[in-house]
Coordinates of C-alpha atoms in Angstrom, one line a residue:
X641 CA 70.6 -21.6 23.5
X642 CA 73.1 -20.0 25.7
X643 CA 71.9 -17.8 28.6
X644 CA 72.7 -14.1 28.1
X645 CA 75.5 -12.8 30.4
X646 CA 73.3 -10.0 31.6
X647 CA 69.6 -9.9 32.3
X648 CA 67.0 -7.3 33.2
X649 CA 66.6 -9.4 36.4
X650 CA 70.2 -8.6 37.4
X651 CA 69.5 -4.9 37.2
X652 CA 66.3 -5.3 39.3
X653 CA 68.0 -7.5 41.9
X654 CA 71.0 -5.2 42.3
X655 CA 69.2 -1.9 42.1
X656 CA 65.5 -2.5 42.5
X657 CA 65.3 -2.1 46.2
X658 CA 67.0 1.3 46.2
X659 CA 65.0 2.4 43.3
X660 CA 61.7 1.4 44.9
X661 CA 62.7 3.2 48.1
X662 CA 63.6 6.4 46.2
X663 CA 60.4 6.3 44.2
X664 CA 58.0 5.1 46.9
X665 CA 54.5 6.5 46.3
X666 CA 55.1 6.9 42.6
X667 CA 55.2 3.2 41.5
X668 CA 52.0 1.3 40.9
X669 CA 51.2 -2.0 42.5
X670 CA 51.2 -3.6 39.1
X671 CA 54.7 -2.3 38.4
X672 CA 55.9 -3.6 41.7
X673 CA 54.5 -7.0 40.9
X674 CA 56.3 -7.1 37.6
X675 CA 59.6 -6.2 39.3
X676 CA 59.1 -8.9 41.9
X677 CA 58.2 -11.5 39.3
X678 CA 61.3 -10.7 37.1
X679 CA 63.6 -10.7 40.2
X680 CA 62.3 -14.1 41.3
X681 CA 62.0 -15.8 37.9
X682 CA 63.9 -19.1 37.8
X683 CA 65.1 -18.8 41.4
X684 CA 64.5 -20.8 44.5
X685 CA 61.8 -18.2 45.4
X686 CA 59.4 -19.8 42.9
X687 CA 60.3 -23.5 43.6
X688 CA 61.3 -26.0 40.9
X689 CA 62.4 -29.6 40.4
X690 CA 65.5 -31.8 40.4
X691 CA 66.2 -34.1 37.5
X692 CA 68.7 -36.9 37.2
X693 CA 70.1 -38.7 34.1
X694 CA 68.9 -42.3 33.7
X695 CA 72.3 -43.6 32.6
X696 CA 75.0 -41.3 34.2
X697 CA 73.2 -40.0 37.3
X698 CA 74.0 -36.4 36.3
X699 CA 71.8 -34.2 38.5
X700 CA 70.4 -30.7 37.6
X701 CA 68.2 -28.2 39.3
X702 CA 65.6 -26.2 37.3
X703 CA 63.7 -23.4 39.0
X704 CA 60.2 -22.4 38.0
X705 CA 59.5 -19.5 35.6
X706 CA 57.4 -16.5 36.8
X707 CA 55.3 -16.5 33.5
X708 CA 54.8 -12.8 33.8
X709 CA 54.1 -11.4 30.3
X710 CA 56.6 -8.6 30.9
X711 CA 59.5 -10.9 31.8
X712 CA 62.2 -11.2 29.1
X713 CA 63.0 -14.8 30.0
X714 CA 59.4 -16.1 29.9
X715 CA 58.2 -14.9 26.6
X716 CA 60.1 -17.3 24.4
X717 CA 58.0 -20.3 25.5
X718 CA 54.8 -18.3 25.4
X719 CA 55.6 -17.2 21.8
X720 CA 56.3 -20.8 20.7
X721 CA 53.0 -22.0 22.1
X722 CA 51.1 -19.2 20.5
X723 CA 52.8 -19.7 17.2
X724 CA 52.0 -23.4 17.1
X725 CA 48.3 -22.5 17.4
X726 CA 48.6 -19.9 14.5
X727 CA 50.5 -22.1 12.1
X728 CA 47.5 -24.1 10.9
X729 CA 45.6 -20.8 10.1
X730 CA 48.2 -19.5 7.7
X731 CA 47.3 -19.6 4.0
X732 CA 49.9 -20.0 1.1
X733 CA 49.4 -16.4 0.0
X734 CA 51.3 -13.1 0.5
X735 CA 51.0 -11.5 3.9
X736 CA 51.6 -7.8 4.5
X737 CA 53.0 -6.0 7.5
X738 CA 51.2 -2.7 8.3
X739 CA 52.1 -0.3 11.1
X740 CA 49.8 2.3 12.7
X741 CA 51.5 4.9 14.9
X742 CA 50.0 7.5 17.2
X743 CA 51.3 11.1 16.9
X744 CA 53.5 12.1 19.8
X745 CA 50.9 14.5 21.1
X746 CA 48.4 11.7 21.4
X747 CA 51.1 9.4 22.8
X748 CA 51.7 11.9 25.6
X749 CA 48.1 11.7 26.8
X750 CA 48.0 7.9 26.2
X751 CA 50.7 7.6 28.8
X752 CA 48.2 8.8 31.4
X753 CA 45.3 6.8 29.9
X754 CA 46.8 3.6 28.7
X755 CA 43.8 1.2 28.9
X756 CA 41.5 3.7 27.1
X757 CA 43.7 5.1 24.4
X758 CA 45.5 1.8 23.6
X759 CA 42.1 0.3 23.1
X760 CA 41.0 3.2 20.9
X761 CA 44.2 2.6 18.8
X762 CA 43.2 -1.0 18.3
X763 CA 39.6 -0.1 17.3
X764 CA 40.5 2.8 15.0
X765 CA 43.2 1.0 13.1
X766 CA 41.2 -2.2 12.6
X767 CA 38.1 -0.3 11.6
X768 CA 40.3 1.6 9.1
X769 CA 41.7 -1.5 7.5
X770 CA 38.4 -3.3 7.4
X771 CA 36.6 -0.3 5.9
X772 CA 39.1 0.5 3.2
X773 CA 39.5 -3.2 2.3
X774 CA 35.8 -3.7 1.9
X775 CA 35.5 -0.6 -0.4
X776 CA 35.0 -1.8 -4.0
X777 CA 37.3 1.0 -5.2
X778 CA 40.1 -0.7 -3.4
X779 CA 40.0 -4.5 -2.6
X780 CA 36.3 -5.1 -2.1
X781 CA 36.8 -7.9 0.3
X782 CA 36.5 -9.0 3.9
X783 CA 40.1 -9.3 5.2
X784 CA 41.6 -10.8 8.4
X785 CA 44.0 -8.9 10.8
X786 CA 46.3 -9.9 13.6
X787 CA 47.3 -6.8 15.6
X788 CA 50.1 -6.5 18.2
X789 CA 50.6 -3.5 20.4
X790 CA 54.1 -2.2 21.1
X791 CA 54.3 0.8 23.4
X792 CA 58.1 1.4 23.1
X793 CA 60.8 2.6 20.7
X794 CA 64.2 1.1 20.6
X795 CA 65.4 3.3 23.4
X796 CA 62.4 2.2 25.6
X797 CA 60.7 5.7 25.3
X798 CA 56.9 5.8 25.2
X799 CA 56.0 5.3 21.5
X800 CA 52.7 3.5 21.1
X801 CA 52.1 1.8 17.7
X802 CA 50.4 -1.3 16.3
X803 CA 52.0 -4.0 14.1
X804 CA 49.5 -5.7 11.9
X805 CA 49.9 -8.9 9.9
X806 CA 47.3 -9.0 7.1
X807 CA 46.7 -11.7 4.4
X808 CA 47.0 -10.4 0.9
X809 CA 43.3 -10.8 0.0
X810 CA 40.0 -11.7 1.5
X811 CA 36.5 -13.2 1.0
X812 CA 34.1 -11.4 -1.3
X813 CA 31.2 -9.7 0.6
X814 CA 28.9 -12.7 -0.2
X815 CA 31.6 -15.3 0.6
X816 CA 31.4 -16.7 -2.9
X817 CA 35.0 -16.1 -4.0
X818 CA 38.5 -15.2 -2.8
X819 CA 39.7 -11.8 -3.9
X820 CA 43.5 -11.4 -4.1
X821 CA 45.3 -8.1 -3.8
X822 CA 47.6 -6.8 -6.4
X823 CA 51.2 -8.1 -6.4
X824 CA 53.2 -6.2 -3.7
X825 CA 50.3 -3.9 -2.9
X826 CA 47.5 -4.2 -0.4
X827 CA 45.8 -0.9 0.3
X828 CA 46.8 2.8 -0.3
X829 CA 48.6 4.1 2.8
X830 CA 47.5 7.7 2.3
X831 CA 43.9 6.7 2.3
X832 CA 44.4 4.5 5.4
X833 CA 46.2 7.4 7.1
X834 CA 43.4 9.9 6.5
X835 CA 40.6 7.5 7.7
X836 CA 42.7 6.4 10.7
X837 CA 43.3 10.1 11.7
X838 CA 39.6 10.9 11.5
X839 CA 38.4 7.8 13.4
X840 CA 41.0 8.2 16.1
X841 CA 40.2 11.9 16.7
X842 CA 36.5 11.2 16.8
X843 CA 37.0 8.4 19.3
X844 CA 39.2 10.6 21.5
X845 CA 36.6 13.3 21.6
X846 CA 33.9 10.8 22.4
X847 CA 36.0 9.3 25.2
X848 CA 36.6 12.7 26.6
X849 CA 32.9 13.6 26.5
X850 CA 32.1 10.3 28.3
X851 CA 34.6 11.2 31.1
X852 CA 36.9 8.3 30.3
X853 CA 40.1 10.3 30.1
X854 CA 42.2 11.7 33.0
X855 CA 44.8 14.4 32.8
X856 CA 47.6 15.3 35.2
X857 CA 50.6 17.7 35.5
X858 CA 51.1 19.8 32.4
X859 CA 48.1 18.2 30.7
X860 CA 45.6 18.9 33.6
X861 CA 44.0 21.8 31.6
X862 CA 42.9 19.3 29.0
X863 CA 40.1 18.1 31.3
X864 CA 38.2 21.1 29.9
X865 CA 36.3 20.1 26.7
X866 CA 37.2 23.2 24.7
X867 CA 40.8 23.0 25.7
X868 CA 40.9 19.3 24.6
X869 CA 39.3 20.1 21.3
X870 CA 41.8 22.9 20.7
X871 CA 44.6 20.5 21.6
X872 CA 43.4 17.9 19.0
X873 CA 42.6 20.5 16.2
X874 CA 46.1 20.8 14.8
X875 CA 46.4 17.0 14.6
X876 CA 43.6 17.0 12.1
X877 CA 45.8 18.9 9.6
X878 CA 48.9 16.7 9.9
X879 CA 49.6 13.4 8.2
X880 CA 49.4 10.5 10.5
X881 CA 52.0 7.7 10.1
X882 CA 50.7 4.5 8.5
X883 CA 53.4 2.2 6.9
X884 CA 53.0 -0.9 4.8
X885 CA 56.0 -3.1 4.1
X886 CA 56.5 -5.4 1.2
X887 CA 54.8 -8.8 1.6
X888 CA 56.6 -11.6 3.4
X889 CA 58.2 -14.5 1.5
X890 CA 55.7 -17.1 2.4
X891 CA 54.0 -18.3 5.5
X892 CA 57.2 -19.5 7.2
X893 CA 58.5 -15.9 7.1
X894 CA 55.2 -14.7 8.6
X895 CA 55.7 -17.2 11.5
X896 CA 59.3 -16.1 12.0
X897 CA 58.2 -12.5 12.1
X898 CA 55.3 -13.1 14.5
X899 CA 57.6 -15.1 16.8
X900 CA 59.8 -12.0 17.1
X901 CA 57.0 -9.5 17.6
X902 CA 54.0 -11.0 19.4
X903 CA 55.5 -11.6 22.8
X904 CA 58.3 -9.0 22.7
X905 CA 58.9 -6.9 25.8
X906 CA 60.4 -3.4 26.1
X907 CA 63.9 -4.8 25.9
X908 CA 65.3 -8.3 25.6
X909 CA 68.2 -9.6 27.7
X910 CA 70.3 -10.0 24.6
X911 CA 70.4 -6.3 24.0
X912 CA 72.1 -5.6 27.4
X913 CA 75.9 -4.9 27.1
X914 CA 77.1 -3.7 30.5
X915 CA 75.7 -2.9 34.0
X916 CA 77.6 -1.2 36.8
X917 CA 76.6 0.6 40.0
X918 CA 75.4 3.7 38.1
X919 CA 74.4 2.9 34.6
X920 CA 73.1 0.3 32.0
X921 CA 74.4 0.2 28.5
X922 CA 72.4 -1.6 25.8
X923 CA 72.0 -1.9 22.0
X924 CA 69.6 0.4 20.2
X925 CA 68.5 0.8 16.6
X926 CA 67.7 4.0 14.8
X927 CA 65.0 3.1 12.3
X928 CA 65.5 6.4 10.4
X929 CA 68.9 5.2 9.2
X930 CA 69.5 2.5 6.6
X931 CA 72.6 0.3 6.8
X932 CA 75.0 -0.6 9.6
X933 CA 74.9 2.9 10.9
X934 CA 71.4 2.4 12.4
X935 CA 72.9 0.1 15.1
X936 CA 74.5 1.8 18.1
X937 CA 74.5 1.8 21.9
X938 CA 72.9 3.9 24.6
X939 CA 73.9 4.3 28.3
X940 CA 71.2 5.3 30.8
X941 CA 71.4 5.9 34.6
X942 CA 70.2 2.7 36.3
X943 CA 67.1 4.5 37.7
X944 CA 66.2 5.8 34.3
X945 CA 66.6 2.4 32.8
X946 CA 64.2 0.9 35.4
X947 CA 61.7 3.7 34.9
X948 CA 61.7 3.3 31.1
X949 CA 61.2 -0.4 31.4
X950 CA 58.3 -0.1 33.8
X951 CA 56.4 2.6 31.8
X952 CA 55.5 -0.2 29.4
X953 CA 53.7 -2.4 32.0
X954 CA 50.3 -2.9 30.5
X955 CA 47.0 -2.4 32.5
X956 CA 45.8 -5.6 34.2
X957 CA 43.8 -7.8 31.8
X958 CA 44.7 -5.7 28.7
X959 CA 45.0 -7.8 25.6
X960 CA 48.0 -6.7 23.5
X961 CA 47.3 -9.3 20.7
X962 CA 43.9 -9.1 19.0
X963 CA 42.3 -10.5 15.8
X964 CA 39.8 -8.9 13.5
X965 CA 37.7 -9.7 10.5
X966 CA 38.3 -13.2 9.1
X967 CA 40.6 -13.9 12.0
X968 CA 38.2 -12.9 14.8
X969 CA 37.9 -15.6 17.4
X970 CA 34.2 -16.1 17.0
X971 CA 34.2 -17.2 13.4
X972 CA 37.9 -17.9 12.7
X973 CA 37.7 -21.7 12.1
X974 CA 34.8 -21.3 9.6
X975 CA 36.2 -18.4 7.6
X976 CA 39.7 -20.0 7.4
X977 CA 38.0 -23.2 6.1
X978 CA 36.0 -21.2 3.6
X979 CA 39.1 -19.4 2.4
X980 CA 41.0 -22.7 2.0
X981 CA 38.1 -24.1 0.0
X982 CA 38.0 -21.1 -2.4
X983 CA 41.8 -21.2 -2.8
X984 CA 41.5 -24.9 -3.7
X985 CA 43.6 -26.0 -0.7
X986 CA 43.1 -29.3 1.2
X987 CA 42.0 -29.0 4.8
X988 CA 44.9 -29.5 7.2
X989 CA 45.1 -32.9 8.8
X990 CA 43.5 -33.0 12.2
X991 CA 45.8 -34.4 14.9
X992 CA 44.6 -37.4 16.7
X993 CA 44.1 -37.0 20.4
X994 CA 46.6 -39.2 22.2
X995 CA 46.1 -40.5 25.7
X996 CA 49.2 -40.1 27.8
X997 CA 50.1 -42.6 30.5
X998 CA 51.2 -40.5 33.5
X999 CA 54.1 -43.0 34.1
X1000 CA 55.3 -42.5 30.6
X1001 CA 55.2 -38.7 30.9
X1002 CA 57.9 -38.6 33.6
X1003 CA 61.0 -38.3 31.4
X1004 CA 61.8 -34.7 30.5
X1005 CA 61.9 -33.5 26.9
X1006 CA 65.4 -32.1 27.3
X1007 CA 68.1 -34.9 27.2
X1008 CA 70.8 -35.2 29.8
X1009 CA 73.5 -32.5 29.1
X1010 CA 76.2 -34.9 30.0
X1011 CA 75.4 -38.2 28.2
X1012 CA 72.3 -37.3 26.0
X1013 CA 70.2 -39.9 27.8
X1014 CA 66.8 -39.5 29.4
X1015 CA 66.3 -37.3 32.4
X1016 CA 63.8 -38.0 35.2
X1017 CA 62.3 -35.7 37.8
X1018 CA 63.4 -37.1 41.2
X1019 CA 62.2 -34.2 43.4
X1020 CA 60.0 -31.2 43.3
X1021 CA 60.3 -28.3 45.8
X1022 CA 57.9 -25.5 46.8
X1023 CA 58.5 -21.8 46.5
X1024 CA 61.0 -20.5 48.9
X1025 CA 62.4 -23.9 49.7
X1026 CA 65.7 -25.5 48.8
X1027 CA 65.9 -29.0 47.2
X1028 CA 67.4 -31.9 49.2
X1029 CA 69.4 -33.1 46.3
X1030 CA 72.4 -31.1 45.0
X1031 CA 73.5 -30.7 41.4
X1032 CA 76.6 -32.5 40.1
X1033 CA 79.8 -30.7 39.2
X1034 CA 78.5 -29.1 36.0
X1035 CA 76.4 -26.8 38.1
X1036 CA 72.9 -25.5 38.2
X1037 CA 70.7 -25.8 35.2
X1038 CA 68.3 -22.8 35.1
X1039 CA 67.5 -22.9 31.5

């Protein structure tokens, strides 16, 4: 796959130092580390290796990746590894895509309380789905959920919401049978919306009472319990957004969707169009519009582009992909096996463990770009060092 002409790393390298200087004292250590990781990704600053073709002696240099979860270049490999682990868990049944979105007023306070309110969003939405699905008036089954947090809209503004992938059915309460949902229908979104609203508001009030929320600037007055309750009161009368899409066309479509969503960052390199000394232009999508008109472009001041990217840096240690119900890590293998049994499916073949001879592991997976033969690592070099060997005329390989 060809490397994009422009990258977020280019913006950071060209403008990051000036932006950090202009905003010193207002940038968190975690945000600074993300900027540094992206700037240094696949450069000599992180070290790398030199590979040479076995047949033609073509030589390439590959620099190490930063592996930061906010780096646009590093998420492709992470997504592929995660997807390989999920493939064996998929069942040949319909899967649904459900979206839970926080109202803008709650999103505003979530910006100052990311770890707490993002966590409450996970808990309230999963509890909503599990509760309504278990209700005999609806599905009457124990379902599984994979939830992925996105904190951004297409323009990189703060817009926290959860994407859920849910199998179209579940185990009966006593695990004796598999209960399938109706064709093209999982659970009523209005019922989900009402319960989600109630649970989220209750959890917000409880978090405030426990002193877990902080408020600054125009929201400082919300530190008072009565003011916070008054702030939330109108939200209890509005409809909260829960959206359920039509089911995917089979497990492969689920995998394709997950590969796009699970390890996505605020903006991909491929959305960048132009960068100059003052601005960044990139592609955006207006989800309220159907058809070609929903795709357009946006130009932001360089500083505003950097600011918007960094507001989506997650708190340290925060898990943005979580599993619930049948897919919870503690009992996932057993429940998936039981589901396959009740659906009359054969268990997937277990892969044999293969012992790898270190000597045989030296050839790289990627063939030589010049002759197609095997490539061998002939040198590794540490971070901040330059290799002794030089690349051949085709140039550096930083893919």
